[in-house]
XYZ file of C-alpha atoms in Angstrom:
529
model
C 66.900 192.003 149.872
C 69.232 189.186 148.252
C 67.472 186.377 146.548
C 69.379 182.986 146.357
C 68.295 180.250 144.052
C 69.136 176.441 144.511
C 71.202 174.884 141.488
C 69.229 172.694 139.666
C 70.486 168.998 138.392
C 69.574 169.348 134.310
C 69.169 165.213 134.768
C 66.245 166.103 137.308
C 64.307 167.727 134.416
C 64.137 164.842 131.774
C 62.749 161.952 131.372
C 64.422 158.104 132.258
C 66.299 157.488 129.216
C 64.686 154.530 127.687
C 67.489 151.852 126.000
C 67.115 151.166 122.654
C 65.994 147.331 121.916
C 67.685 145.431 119.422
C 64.081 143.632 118.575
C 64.357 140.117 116.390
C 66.051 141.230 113.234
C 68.867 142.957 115.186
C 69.447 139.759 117.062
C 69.720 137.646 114.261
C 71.984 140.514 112.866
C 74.296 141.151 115.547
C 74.240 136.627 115.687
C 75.528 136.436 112.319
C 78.449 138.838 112.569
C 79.678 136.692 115.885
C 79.367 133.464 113.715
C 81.497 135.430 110.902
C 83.895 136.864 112.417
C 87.574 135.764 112.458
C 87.185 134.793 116.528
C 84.636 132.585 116.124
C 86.204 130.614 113.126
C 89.531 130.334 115.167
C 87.420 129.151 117.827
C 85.297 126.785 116.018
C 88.767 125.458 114.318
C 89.891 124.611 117.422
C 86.633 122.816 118.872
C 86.896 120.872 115.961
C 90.365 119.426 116.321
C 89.565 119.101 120.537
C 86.305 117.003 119.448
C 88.478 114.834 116.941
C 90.157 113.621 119.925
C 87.539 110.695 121.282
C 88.109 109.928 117.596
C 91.945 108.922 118.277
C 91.137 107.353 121.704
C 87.956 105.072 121.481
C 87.662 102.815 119.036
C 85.401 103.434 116.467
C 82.558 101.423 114.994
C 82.864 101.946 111.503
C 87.080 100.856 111.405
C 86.906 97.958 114.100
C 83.494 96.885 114.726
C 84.746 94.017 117.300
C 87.054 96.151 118.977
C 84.325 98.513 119.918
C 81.916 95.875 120.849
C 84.985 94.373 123.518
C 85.423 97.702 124.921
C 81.868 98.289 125.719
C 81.398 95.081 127.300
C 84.528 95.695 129.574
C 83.597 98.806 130.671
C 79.783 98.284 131.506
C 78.994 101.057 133.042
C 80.995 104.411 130.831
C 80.611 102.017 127.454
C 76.776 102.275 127.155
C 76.423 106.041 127.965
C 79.754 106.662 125.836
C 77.978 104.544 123.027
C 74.751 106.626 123.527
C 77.197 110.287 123.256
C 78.438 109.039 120.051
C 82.064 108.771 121.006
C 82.428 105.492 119.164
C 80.849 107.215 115.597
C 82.184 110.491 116.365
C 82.937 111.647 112.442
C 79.760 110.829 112.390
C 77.777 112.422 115.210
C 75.313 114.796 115.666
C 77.594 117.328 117.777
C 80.739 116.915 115.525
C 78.489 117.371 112.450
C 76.746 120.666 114.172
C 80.497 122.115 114.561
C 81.501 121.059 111.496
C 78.673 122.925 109.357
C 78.838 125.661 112.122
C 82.767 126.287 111.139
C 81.678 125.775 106.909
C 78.557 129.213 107.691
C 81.414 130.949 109.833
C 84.331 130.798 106.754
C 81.861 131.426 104.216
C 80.172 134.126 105.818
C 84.047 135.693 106.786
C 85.830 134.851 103.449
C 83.494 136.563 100.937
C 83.128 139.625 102.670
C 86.422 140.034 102.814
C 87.015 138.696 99.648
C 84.593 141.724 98.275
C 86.629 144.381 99.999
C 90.128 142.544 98.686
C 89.075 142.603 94.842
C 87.639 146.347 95.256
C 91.498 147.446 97.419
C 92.881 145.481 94.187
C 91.153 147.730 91.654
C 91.641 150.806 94.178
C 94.422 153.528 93.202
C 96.957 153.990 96.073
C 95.917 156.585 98.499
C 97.465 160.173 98.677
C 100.563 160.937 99.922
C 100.719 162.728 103.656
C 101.605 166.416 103.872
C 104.400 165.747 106.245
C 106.319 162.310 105.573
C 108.976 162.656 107.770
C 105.833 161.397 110.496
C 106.111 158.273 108.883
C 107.770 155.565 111.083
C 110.582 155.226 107.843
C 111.464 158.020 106.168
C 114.552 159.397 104.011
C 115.053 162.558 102.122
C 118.089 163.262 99.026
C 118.957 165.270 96.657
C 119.831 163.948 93.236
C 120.389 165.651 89.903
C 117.642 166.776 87.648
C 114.311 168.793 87.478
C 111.355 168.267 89.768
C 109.547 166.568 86.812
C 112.364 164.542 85.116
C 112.968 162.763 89.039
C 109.483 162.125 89.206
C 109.229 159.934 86.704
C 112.586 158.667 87.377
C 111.055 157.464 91.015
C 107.841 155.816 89.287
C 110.437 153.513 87.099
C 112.538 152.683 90.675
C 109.030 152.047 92.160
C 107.742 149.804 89.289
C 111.125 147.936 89.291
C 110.372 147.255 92.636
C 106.575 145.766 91.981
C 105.239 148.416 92.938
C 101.470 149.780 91.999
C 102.169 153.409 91.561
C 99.812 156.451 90.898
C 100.225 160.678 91.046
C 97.294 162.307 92.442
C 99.473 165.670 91.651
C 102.788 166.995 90.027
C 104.631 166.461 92.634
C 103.814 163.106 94.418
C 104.152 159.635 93.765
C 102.018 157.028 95.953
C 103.120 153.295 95.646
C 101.538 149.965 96.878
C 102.555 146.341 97.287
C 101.916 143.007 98.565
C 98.439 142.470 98.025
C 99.442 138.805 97.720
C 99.974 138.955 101.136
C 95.603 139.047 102.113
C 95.025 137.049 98.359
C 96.942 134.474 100.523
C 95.146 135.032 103.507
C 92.034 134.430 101.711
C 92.650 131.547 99.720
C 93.898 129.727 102.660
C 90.683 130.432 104.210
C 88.731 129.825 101.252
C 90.523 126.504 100.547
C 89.785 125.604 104.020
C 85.963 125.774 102.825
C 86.820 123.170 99.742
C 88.464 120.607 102.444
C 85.332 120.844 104.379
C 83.461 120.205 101.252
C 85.314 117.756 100.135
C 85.580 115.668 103.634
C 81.526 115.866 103.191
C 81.388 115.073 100.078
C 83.428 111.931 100.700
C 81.472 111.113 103.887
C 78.120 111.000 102.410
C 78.813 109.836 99.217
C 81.648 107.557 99.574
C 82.746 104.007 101.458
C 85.597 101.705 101.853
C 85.648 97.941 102.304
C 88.298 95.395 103.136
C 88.672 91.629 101.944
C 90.990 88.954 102.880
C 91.961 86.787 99.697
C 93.798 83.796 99.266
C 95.322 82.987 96.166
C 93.091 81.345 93.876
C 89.755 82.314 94.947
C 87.539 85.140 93.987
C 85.452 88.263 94.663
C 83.170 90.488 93.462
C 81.987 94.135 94.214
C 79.466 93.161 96.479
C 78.107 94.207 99.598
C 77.982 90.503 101.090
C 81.339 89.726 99.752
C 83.473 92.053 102.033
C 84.841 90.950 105.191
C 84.078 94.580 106.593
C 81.915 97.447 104.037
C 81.616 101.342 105.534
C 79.158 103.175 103.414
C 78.204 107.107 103.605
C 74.618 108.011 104.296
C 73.941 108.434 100.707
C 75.533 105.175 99.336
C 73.454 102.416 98.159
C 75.481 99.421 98.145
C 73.087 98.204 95.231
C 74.999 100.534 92.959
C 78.359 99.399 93.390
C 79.892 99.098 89.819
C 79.738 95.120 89.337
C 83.910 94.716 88.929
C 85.317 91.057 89.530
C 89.023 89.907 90.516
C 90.558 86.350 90.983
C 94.141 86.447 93.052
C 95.895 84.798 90.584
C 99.312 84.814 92.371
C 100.869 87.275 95.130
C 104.651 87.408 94.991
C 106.680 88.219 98.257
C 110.471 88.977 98.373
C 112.515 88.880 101.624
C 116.126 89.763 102.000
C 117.925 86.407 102.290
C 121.748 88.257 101.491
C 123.169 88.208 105.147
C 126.200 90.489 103.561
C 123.177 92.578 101.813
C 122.653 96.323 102.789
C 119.526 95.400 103.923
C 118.521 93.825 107.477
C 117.874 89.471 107.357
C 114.512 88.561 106.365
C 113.321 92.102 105.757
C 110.306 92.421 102.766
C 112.135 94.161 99.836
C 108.216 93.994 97.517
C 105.198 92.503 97.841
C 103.040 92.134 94.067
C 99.497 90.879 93.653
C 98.593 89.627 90.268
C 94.815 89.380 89.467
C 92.233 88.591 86.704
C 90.649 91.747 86.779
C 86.849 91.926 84.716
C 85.596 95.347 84.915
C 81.625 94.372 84.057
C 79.824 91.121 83.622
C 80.327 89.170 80.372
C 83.830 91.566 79.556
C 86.854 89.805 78.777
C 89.301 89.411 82.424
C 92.260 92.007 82.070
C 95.723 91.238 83.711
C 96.753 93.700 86.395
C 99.271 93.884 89.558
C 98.392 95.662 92.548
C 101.009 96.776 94.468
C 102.295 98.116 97.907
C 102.312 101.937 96.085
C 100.903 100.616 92.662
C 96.731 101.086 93.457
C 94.535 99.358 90.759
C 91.729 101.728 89.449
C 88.499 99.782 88.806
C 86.370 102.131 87.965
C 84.179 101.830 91.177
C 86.622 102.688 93.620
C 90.430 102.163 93.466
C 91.829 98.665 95.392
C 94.422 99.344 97.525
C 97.003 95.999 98.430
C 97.411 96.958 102.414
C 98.387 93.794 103.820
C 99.369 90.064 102.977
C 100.204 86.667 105.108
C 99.641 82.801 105.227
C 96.362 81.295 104.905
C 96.668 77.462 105.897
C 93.956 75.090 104.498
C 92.476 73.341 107.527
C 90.053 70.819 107.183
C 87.915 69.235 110.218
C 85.548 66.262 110.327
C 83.815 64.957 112.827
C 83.973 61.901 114.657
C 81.514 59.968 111.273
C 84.239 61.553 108.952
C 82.138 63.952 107.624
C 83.824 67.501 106.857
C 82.457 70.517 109.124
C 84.845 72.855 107.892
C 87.551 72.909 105.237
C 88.592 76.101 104.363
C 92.326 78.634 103.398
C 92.045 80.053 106.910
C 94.076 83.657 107.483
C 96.712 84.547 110.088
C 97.649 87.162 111.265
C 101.206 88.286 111.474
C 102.359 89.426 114.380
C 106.272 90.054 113.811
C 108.662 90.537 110.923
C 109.416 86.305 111.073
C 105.514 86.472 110.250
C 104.917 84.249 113.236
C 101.213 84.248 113.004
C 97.871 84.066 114.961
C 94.434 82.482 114.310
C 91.711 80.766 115.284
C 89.591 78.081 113.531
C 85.851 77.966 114.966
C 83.596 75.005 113.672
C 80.122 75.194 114.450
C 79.123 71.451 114.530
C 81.884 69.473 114.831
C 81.653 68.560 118.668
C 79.679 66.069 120.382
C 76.290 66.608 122.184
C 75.623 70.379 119.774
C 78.915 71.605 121.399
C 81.278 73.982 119.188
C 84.777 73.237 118.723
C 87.567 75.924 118.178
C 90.781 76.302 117.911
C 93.510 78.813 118.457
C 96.984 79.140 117.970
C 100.150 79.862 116.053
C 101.049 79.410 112.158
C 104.761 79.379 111.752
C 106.124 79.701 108.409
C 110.112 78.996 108.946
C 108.852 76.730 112.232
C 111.272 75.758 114.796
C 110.751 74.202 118.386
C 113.308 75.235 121.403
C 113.557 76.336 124.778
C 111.883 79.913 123.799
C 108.806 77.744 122.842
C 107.399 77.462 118.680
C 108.488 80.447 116.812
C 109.192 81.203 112.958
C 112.593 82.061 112.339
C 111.933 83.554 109.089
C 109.406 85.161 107.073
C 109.374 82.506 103.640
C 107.018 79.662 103.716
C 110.324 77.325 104.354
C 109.199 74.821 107.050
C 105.839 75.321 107.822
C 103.574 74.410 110.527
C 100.337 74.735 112.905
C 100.846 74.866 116.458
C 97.229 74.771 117.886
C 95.178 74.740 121.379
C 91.601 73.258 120.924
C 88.713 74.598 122.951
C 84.928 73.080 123.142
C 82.026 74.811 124.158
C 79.855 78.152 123.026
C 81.756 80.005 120.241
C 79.916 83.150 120.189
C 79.084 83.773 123.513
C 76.216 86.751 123.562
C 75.920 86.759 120.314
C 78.903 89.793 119.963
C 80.776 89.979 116.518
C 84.700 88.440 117.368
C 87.894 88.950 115.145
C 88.072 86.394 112.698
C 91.819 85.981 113.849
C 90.875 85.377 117.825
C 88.742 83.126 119.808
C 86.252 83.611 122.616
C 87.043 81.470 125.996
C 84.974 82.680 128.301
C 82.172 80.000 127.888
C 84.637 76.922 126.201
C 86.619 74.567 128.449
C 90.091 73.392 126.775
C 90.743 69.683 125.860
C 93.285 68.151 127.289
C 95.617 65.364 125.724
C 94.442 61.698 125.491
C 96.116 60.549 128.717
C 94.182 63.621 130.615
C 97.596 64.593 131.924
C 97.849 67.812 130.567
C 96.469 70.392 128.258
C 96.275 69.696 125.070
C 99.092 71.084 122.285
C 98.730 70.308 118.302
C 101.698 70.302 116.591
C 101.026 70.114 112.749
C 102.638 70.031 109.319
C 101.744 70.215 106.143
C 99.559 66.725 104.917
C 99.772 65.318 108.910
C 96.166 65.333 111.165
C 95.588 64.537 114.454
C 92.909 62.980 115.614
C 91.058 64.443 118.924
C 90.468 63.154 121.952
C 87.260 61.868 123.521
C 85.356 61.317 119.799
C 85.833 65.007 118.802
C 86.854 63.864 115.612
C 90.414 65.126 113.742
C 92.043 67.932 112.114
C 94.467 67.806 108.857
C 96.475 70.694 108.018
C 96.331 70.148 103.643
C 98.932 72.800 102.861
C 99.408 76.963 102.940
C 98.874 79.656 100.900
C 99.470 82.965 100.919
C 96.360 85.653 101.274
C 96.215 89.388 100.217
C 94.238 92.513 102.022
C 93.028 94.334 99.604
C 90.985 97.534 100.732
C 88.962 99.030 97.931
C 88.015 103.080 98.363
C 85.677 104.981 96.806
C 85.934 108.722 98.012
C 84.678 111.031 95.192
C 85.642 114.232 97.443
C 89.534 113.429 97.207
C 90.272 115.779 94.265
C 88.889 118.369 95.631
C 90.040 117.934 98.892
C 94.263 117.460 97.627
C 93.843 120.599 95.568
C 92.331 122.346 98.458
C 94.770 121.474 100.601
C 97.330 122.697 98.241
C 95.742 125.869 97.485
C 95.787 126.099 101.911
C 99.667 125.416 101.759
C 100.650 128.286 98.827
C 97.742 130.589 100.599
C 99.880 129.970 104.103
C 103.476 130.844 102.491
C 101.819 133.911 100.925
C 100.439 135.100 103.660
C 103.515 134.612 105.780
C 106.388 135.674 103.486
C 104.532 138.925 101.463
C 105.115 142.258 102.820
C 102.005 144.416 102.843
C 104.190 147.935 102.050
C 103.130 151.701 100.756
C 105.467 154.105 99.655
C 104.666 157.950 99.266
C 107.388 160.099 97.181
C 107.550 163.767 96.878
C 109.507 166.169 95.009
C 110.467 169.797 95.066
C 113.136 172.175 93.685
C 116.596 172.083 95.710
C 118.698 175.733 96.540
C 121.127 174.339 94.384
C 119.544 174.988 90.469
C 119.599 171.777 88.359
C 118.795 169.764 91.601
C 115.797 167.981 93.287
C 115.101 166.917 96.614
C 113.353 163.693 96.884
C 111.453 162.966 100.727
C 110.790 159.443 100.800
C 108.541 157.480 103.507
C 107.305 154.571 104.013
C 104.466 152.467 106.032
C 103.658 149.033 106.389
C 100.571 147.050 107.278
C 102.091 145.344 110.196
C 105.328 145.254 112.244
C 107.747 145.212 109.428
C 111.259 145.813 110.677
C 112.277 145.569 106.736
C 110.600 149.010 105.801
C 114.144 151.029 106.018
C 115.499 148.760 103.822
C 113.022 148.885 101.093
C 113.160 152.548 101.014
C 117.202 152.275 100.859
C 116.087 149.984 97.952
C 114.096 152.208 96.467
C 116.700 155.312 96.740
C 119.714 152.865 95.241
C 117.323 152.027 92.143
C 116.883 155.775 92.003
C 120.296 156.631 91.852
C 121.144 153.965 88.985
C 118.690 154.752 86.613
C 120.071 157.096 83.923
């Protein structure tokens, strides 16, 4: 009688194995170490610079305010529901601010880690040397004079002449380490990364910028309704704003007028603002110069000379006499000649409540010919006003406009007195014309010359330049130091009075210079007496 018995599956005899849950703490856990780790910053480094982009494409609110208005209202449709997405604020956004402070937790939570284990490796003694160092991708073995003991130390001088770290965990070993610059690079690139991100925030919420146009001989003061354009962080109280005055005094431009000269006809060689600068109210007015690269501190924020042209004095009365607008009005240039564009809009100078404005071209060296009015160069030589006039709705929808451009769409051009044509203004300086149809008349008095002057106040930028320089010497570090470990061991040649030395070497990363620093370390060897 045989008895057979059916094999049994073990897995038949136990119970479902149940997987382990990771339960809310372990989430958050196993969270933060994919927001720390080196992956996710790259990642989040890159998102950044990707959502900088609309930055570089749309125009933004906060540098051109009209710009951004025109493009929406040409685009009806992907304007609004761009506007709504933030792609014409995008520095300051909701989704570029949530990857922004997502990248700052992912450094910080990465750098001081690693920072932690980089000062502890620092303080570390070099590890023990292998049994067998001819396994080591570089290795070399000699035999020099001397005793075991006398060679030794010999080696620890080559080593140290070498910057190396050395320690003997026995009689007959040396272990060596250097390059720890290499990851103290690493991670003050990555921690100086950190202080730029700081510092950008810093400046965003606590600092702002504002441009003026001044002509020479007229005023302003650090004050919110005195700027032409004011961009203030969330923070910023324009209520605080340190209560500095200036007066353009004079503004000085130089153009090359030596045809034989080195440099190019007509071409700016400087440009110099001089102003009556009073730091508080009631303190005596100091005499400074701003300049192109000459900034003038003012204690508030530091002014900034970032642009300059002609500002003709226009006056225009109506058809009683009475002035509607008499004012230095700026150009803009538009070519190295400074032929310039501008536009004069007068709110109640027409007829029956209808605006008058108009547009055209300032022309410091001004000639006429068959290319049409054009400046021929860039001094204030033979000026004049070449001018279209417009009547009608100046601000049509109520949407901001350039101060240098003019509206159309709801004005009707005037044409000359005959009604033949269109009318064209030619002007210079101390002549006015007088308009058709009882529109009154339009005298151009004279020019002067206008300054942009930006002031900044951004109370991150310290911290932000040395940052960045910090990033730059972290970077060469990290890419020229040589993370390298050398082990050394000794032991009695055949030959009496003699030593063999075995020699190896391993490196961090690919380092195809690891021969050679052995060879370095052998020739040392061999010199020392």
């Amino acid at each position: 009688m045989s008895l057979s018995t059916q094999p049994t599956d073990p897995r038949t005899d136990r119970d479902d194995v149940t997987q382990p849950t990771l339960g809310p703490l372990g989430l958050l856990r196993f969270a933060w170490r994919q927001l720390t780790s080196m992956r996710t910053a790259l990642f989040l480094l890159l998102l950044l610079a990707v959502a900088a982009l609309p930055g570089s494409i749309f125009p933004q609110r906060s540098i051109d305010a009209v710009r951004t208005a025109d493009w929406i209202a040409r685009h009806e449709t992907a304007g609004p529901w761009l506007d709504r997405l933030g792609f014409f604020e995008v520095y300051a956004s909701p989704w570029f601010a949530a990857i922004y402070l997502l990248l700052f937790v992912s450094l910080v939570g990465c750098v001081l880690p690693r920072s932690k284990v980089h000062w502890k490796a620092m303080r570390s003694q070099p590890p023990r040397a292998p049994r067998r160092l001819e396994r080591l991708a570089a290795h070399e073995s000699v035999t020099v004079d001397g005793a075991p003991g006398e060679v030794l130390e010999q080696v620890r001088g080559a080593l140290r002449s070498g910057r190396f770290r050395t320690h003997s965990h026995d009689a007959t070993t040396v272990s060596a380490e250097k390059g720890y610059l290499k990851e103290t690079g690493n991670l003050a690139f990555h921690l100086a990364l950190i202080g730029v991100i700081v510092g950008m925030a810093w400046g965003h919420l606590l600092g702002w910028k504002a441009d003026i146009i001044l002509p020479v001989g007229e005023s302003m003061a650090n004050v919110a309704a005195r700027y032409d354009t004011l961009s203030t962080g969330p923070l910023v109280d324009p209520a605080d704003f340190e209560p500095f005055q200036m007066t353009l005094t004079r503004f000085d431009a130089e153009f090359e007028t030596d045809v034989q000269g080195k440099g190019q006809f007509g071409s700016p060689r400087d440009f110099t603002a001089y102003v009556d600068f009073t730091k508080s109210p009631g303190a005596k007015a100091e005499k400074k110069v701003i300049r192109v690269n000459g900034p003038l501190e003012t204690g508030g924020g530091t002014a900034f000379l970032l642009g300059n042209g002609y500002a003709p004095r226009i006056t225009v009365k109506d058809a009683q006499g009475n002035v509607t607008y008499s004012d230095a009005t700026p150009f803009l240039a538009q070519d190295n000649n400074y032929t310039s564009v501008g536009a004069v809009k007068v709110a109640g100078a027409g007829p029956e409540g209808k605006q008058l404005g108009f547009a055209g071209l300032f022309l410091p060296t001004a000639v006429l010919d068959d290319r049409g009015p054009r400046s021929v160069f860039p001094d204030a030589l033979e000026p004049a006003l070449a001018l279209s006039a417009f009547e009608g709705t100046l601000f049509p929808g109520g949407r901001p406009q350039s101060v240098y451009s003019l509206d159309t769409a709801e004005m009707t051009q005037l044409e000359n007195k005959e009604g033949t044509d269109l009318l064209r203004i030619w002007l210079t300086p101390g002549q006015t014309y007088t308009l058709p149809g009882g529109q009154g008349s339009i005298t151009f008095d004279g020019v002067q010359r206008f300054a942009g002057i930006s002031v900044r106040n951004d109370p991150g930028k310290e911290l932000t330049l040395v940052s960045s320089l910090v990033a730059l010497l972290g970077l060469i570090l990290s890419l020229t130091v040589r993370r390298r470990r050398v082990f050394v061991r000794v032991s009695p040649a055949d030959d009496e009075g003699r030593t063999v030395v075995s020699i190896g070497g391993l490196a961090k990363d690919d380092d195809e210079g690891m021969s050679d620093e052995l060879e370095d370390v052998l020739i040392r060897l061999k010199e020392r007496p």
